[in-house]
Coordinates of C-alpha atoms in Angstrom, one line a residue:
Chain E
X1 CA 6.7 -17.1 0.3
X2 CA 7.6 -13.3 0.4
X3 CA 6.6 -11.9 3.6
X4 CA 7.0 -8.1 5.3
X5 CA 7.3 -8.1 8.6
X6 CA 6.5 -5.0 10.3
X7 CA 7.7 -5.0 14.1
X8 CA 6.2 -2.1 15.6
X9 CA 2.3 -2.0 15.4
X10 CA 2.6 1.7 17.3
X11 CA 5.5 3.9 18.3
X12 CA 4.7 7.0 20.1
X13 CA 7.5 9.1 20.5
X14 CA 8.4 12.5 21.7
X15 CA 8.9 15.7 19.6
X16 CA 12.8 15.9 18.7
X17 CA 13.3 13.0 19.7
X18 CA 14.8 10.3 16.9
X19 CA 12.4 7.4 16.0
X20 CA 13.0 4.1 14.0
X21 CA 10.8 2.1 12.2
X22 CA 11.3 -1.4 11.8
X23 CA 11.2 -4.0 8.3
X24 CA 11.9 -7.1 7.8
X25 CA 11.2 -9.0 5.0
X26 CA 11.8 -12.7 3.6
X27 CA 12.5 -13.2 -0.3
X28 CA 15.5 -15.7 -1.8
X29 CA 15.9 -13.4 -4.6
X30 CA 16.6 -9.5 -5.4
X31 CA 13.7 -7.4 -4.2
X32 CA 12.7 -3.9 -4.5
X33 CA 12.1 -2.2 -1.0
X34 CA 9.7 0.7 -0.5
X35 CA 8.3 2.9 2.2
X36 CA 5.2 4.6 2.3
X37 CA 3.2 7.0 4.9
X38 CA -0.6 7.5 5.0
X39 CA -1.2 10.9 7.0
X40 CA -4.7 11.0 8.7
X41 CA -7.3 10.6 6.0
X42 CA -5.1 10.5 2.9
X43 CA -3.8 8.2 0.5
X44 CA -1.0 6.6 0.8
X45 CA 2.1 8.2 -0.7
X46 CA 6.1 7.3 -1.0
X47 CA 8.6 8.2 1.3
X48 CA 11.5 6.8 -0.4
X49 CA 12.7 3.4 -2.4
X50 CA 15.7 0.9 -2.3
X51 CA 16.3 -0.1 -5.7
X52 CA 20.6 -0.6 -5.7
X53 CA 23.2 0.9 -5.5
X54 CA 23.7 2.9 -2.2
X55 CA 22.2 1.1 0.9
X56 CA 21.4 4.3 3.0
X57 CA 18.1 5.7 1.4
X58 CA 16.8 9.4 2.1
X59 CA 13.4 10.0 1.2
X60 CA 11.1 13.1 2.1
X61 CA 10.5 15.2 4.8
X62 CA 14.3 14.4 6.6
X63 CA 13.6 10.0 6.7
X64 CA 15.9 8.1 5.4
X65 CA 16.5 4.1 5.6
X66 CA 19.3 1.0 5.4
X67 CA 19.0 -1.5 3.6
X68 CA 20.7 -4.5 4.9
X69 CA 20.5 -7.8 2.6
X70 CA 21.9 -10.0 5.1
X71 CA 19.6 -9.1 8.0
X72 CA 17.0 -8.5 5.4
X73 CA 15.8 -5.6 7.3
X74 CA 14.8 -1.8 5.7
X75 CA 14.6 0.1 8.7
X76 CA 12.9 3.6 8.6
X77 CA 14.7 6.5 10.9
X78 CA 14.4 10.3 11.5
X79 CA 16.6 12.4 14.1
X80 CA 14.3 14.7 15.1
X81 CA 10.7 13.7 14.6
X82 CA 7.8 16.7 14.6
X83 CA 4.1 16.6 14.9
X84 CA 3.5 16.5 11.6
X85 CA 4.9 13.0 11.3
X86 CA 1.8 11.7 13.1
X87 CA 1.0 9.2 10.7
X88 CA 0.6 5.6 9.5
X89 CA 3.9 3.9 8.0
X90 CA 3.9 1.1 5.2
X91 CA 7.2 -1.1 4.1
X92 CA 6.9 -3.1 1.1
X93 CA 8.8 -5.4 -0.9
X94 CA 8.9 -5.8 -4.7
X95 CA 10.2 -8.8 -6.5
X96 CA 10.0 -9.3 -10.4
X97 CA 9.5 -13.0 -11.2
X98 CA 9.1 -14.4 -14.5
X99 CA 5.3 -14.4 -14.8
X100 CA 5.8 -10.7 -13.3
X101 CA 5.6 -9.4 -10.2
X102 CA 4.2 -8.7 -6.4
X103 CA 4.4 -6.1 -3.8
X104 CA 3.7 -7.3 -0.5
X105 CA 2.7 -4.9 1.9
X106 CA 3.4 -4.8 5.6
X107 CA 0.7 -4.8 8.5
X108 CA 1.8 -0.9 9.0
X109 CA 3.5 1.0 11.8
X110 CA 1.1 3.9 13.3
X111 CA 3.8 6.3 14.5
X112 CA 2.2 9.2 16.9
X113 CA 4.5 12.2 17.9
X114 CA 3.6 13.7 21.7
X115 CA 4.6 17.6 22.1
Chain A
X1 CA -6.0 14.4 -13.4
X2 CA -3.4 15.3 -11.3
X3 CA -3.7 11.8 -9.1
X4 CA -5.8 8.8 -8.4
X5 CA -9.4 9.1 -8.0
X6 CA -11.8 7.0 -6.5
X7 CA -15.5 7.0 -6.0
X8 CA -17.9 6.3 -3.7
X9 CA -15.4 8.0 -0.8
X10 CA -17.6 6.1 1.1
X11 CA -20.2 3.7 0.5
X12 CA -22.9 2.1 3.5
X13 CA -24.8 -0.9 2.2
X14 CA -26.6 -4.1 3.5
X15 CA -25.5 -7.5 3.4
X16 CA -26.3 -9.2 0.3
X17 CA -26.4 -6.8 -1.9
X18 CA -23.9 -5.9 -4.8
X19 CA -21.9 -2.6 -5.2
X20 CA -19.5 -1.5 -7.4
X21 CA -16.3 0.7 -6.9
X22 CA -14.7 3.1 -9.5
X23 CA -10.9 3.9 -10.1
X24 CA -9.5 6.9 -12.5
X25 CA -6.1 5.8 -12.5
X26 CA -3.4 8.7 -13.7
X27 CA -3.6 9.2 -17.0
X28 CA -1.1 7.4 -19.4
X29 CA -0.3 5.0 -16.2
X30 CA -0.4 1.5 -17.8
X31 CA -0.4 -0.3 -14.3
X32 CA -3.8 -0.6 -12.2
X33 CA -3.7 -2.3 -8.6
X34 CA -6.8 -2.6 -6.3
X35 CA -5.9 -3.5 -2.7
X36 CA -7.9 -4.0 0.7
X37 CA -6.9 -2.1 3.6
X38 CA -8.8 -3.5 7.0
X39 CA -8.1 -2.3 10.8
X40 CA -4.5 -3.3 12.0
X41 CA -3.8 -5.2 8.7
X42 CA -1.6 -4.0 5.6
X43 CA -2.7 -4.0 2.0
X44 CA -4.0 -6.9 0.8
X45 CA -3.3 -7.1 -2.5
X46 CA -6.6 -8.1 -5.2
X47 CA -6.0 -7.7 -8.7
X48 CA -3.4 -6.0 -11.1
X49 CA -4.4 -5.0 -14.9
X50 CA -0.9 -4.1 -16.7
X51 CA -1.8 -2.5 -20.3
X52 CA -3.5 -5.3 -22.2
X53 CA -2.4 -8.2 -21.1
X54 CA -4.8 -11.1 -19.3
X55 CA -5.1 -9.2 -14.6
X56 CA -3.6 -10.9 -12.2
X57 CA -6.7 -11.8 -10.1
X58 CA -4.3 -13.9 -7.7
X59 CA -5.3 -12.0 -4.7
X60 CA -9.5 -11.8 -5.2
X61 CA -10.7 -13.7 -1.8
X62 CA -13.8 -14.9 -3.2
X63 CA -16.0 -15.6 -6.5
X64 CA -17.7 -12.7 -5.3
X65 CA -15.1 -10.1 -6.2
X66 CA -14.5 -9.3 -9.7
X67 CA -12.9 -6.3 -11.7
X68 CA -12.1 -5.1 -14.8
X69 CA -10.4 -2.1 -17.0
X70 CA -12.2 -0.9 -19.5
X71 CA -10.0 0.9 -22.4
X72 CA -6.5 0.7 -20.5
X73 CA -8.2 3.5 -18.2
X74 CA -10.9 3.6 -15.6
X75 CA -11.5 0.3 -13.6
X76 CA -14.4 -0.5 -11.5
X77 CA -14.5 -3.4 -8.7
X78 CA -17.2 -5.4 -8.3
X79 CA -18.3 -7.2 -4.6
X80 CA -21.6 -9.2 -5.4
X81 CA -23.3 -10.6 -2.1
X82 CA -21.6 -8.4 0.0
X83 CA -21.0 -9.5 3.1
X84 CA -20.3 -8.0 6.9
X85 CA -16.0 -9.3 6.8
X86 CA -15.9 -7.3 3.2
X87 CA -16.0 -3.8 5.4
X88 CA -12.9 -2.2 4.8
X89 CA -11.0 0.6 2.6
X90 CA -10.5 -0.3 -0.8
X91 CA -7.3 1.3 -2.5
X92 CA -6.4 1.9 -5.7
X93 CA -3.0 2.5 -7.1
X94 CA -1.6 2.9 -10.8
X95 CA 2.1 3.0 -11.9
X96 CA 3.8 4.3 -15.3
X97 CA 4.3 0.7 -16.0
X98 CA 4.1 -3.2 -14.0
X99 CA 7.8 -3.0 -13.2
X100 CA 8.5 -4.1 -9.4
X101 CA 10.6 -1.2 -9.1
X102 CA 7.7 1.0 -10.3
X103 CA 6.2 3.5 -7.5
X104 CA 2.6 2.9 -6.9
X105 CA 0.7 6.3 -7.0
X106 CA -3.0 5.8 -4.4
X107 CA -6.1 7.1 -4.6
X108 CA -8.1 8.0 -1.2
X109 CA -9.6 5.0 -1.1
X110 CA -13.5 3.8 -0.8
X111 CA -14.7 3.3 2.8
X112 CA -17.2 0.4 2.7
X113 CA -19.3 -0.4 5.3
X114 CA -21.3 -3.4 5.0
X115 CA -24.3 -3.8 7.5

């Protein structure tokens, strides 16, 4: 069954300092990858997708992510994290089957930036 | 409207009894999802309605939960009996169409607390 494996349950980091945010998934067949963030008391909202082509992704507000098929990993990574990035970080993983489709969700990475 | 919009934002009731959540989905967005969103756990996917065609109910834990769309548009979510382990955020998302490779637009969510 598709899973999304999320390592990190927390990852406080410094200010400046680069952060990465680690995916795995499981899926035998082509799969959509996604990330998400969900700031304090908001929805959640996209941060960038893996669809095909290119395997380095940037997204918004300077993240960008790698998609690698034979790790199956989608790891999230910033250079220079700010305050503002204080926030709650979803991966999920799309795959279109015959009868349609899922997006499994991972448990979340609640990344929290120190001054 | 400009996004997803869900009400009650939050929503206190006492075990046993039934309550009902409400979705305005973007307009012209085909694609409806309700997920559940509980303390250190990702999105648990529920149901999916995708234009006309028969929801995907797949992910509804119990009897108890039910859901429908009424005119393509505004969906409501249904938890009869509630009980104390149904406490959690309930999310709502809608897409321009049920491809995997779609990106799922949330609303803020319904808080419910069940005592």
């Amino acid at each position: 069954a598709q899973s999304v494996t999320q390592l990190d349950s927390q990852v406080p980091v410094f200010e400046e300092a680069p952060v990465e945010l680690r995916c795995n998934y499981s899926s035998s067949v082509s799969v959509y990858l996604f990330w998400y963030v969900q700031y304090p008391n908001q929805g959640l909202q996209l941060l960038l997708k893996y669809l095909s082509g290119s395997t380095l992704v940037k997204g918004i507000n300077g993240f960008e992510a790698e998609f690698n098929k034979s790790q199956t990993s989608f790891h999230l990574r910033k250079p220079s994290v700010h305050i503002s990035d204080t926030a709650e970080y979803f991966c999920a993983v799309s795959e279109q089957g015959t009868g349609g489709f899922k997006t499994i969700f991972g448990a979340g990475t609640r990344l929290f930036v120190k001054a | 409207g400009a996004g997803v919009s869900q009400s009650p934002s939050n929503k206190v009731t006492e075990k046993g009894k039934d309550v009902e959540l409400r979705c305005d989905p973007i307009s012209g967005h085909t694609a409806l999802y309700w997920y559940r969103q509980s303390l250190g756990q990702g999105l648990e996917f529920l149901i999916y309605f995708q234009g006309n065609s028969a929801p995907d109910k797949s992910g509804l834990p119990s009897d108890r939960f039910s859901a429908e769309r009424t005119g393509g548009s505004v969906s409501t979510l249904t938890i009869q009996r509630t009980q104390q382990e149904d406490s959690a955020v309930y999310l709502c998302a809608s897409s321009q169409a049920g491809e995997a490779y779609n990106e799922q637009f949330f609303g803020p969510g319904t808080r419910l607390t069940v005592l």
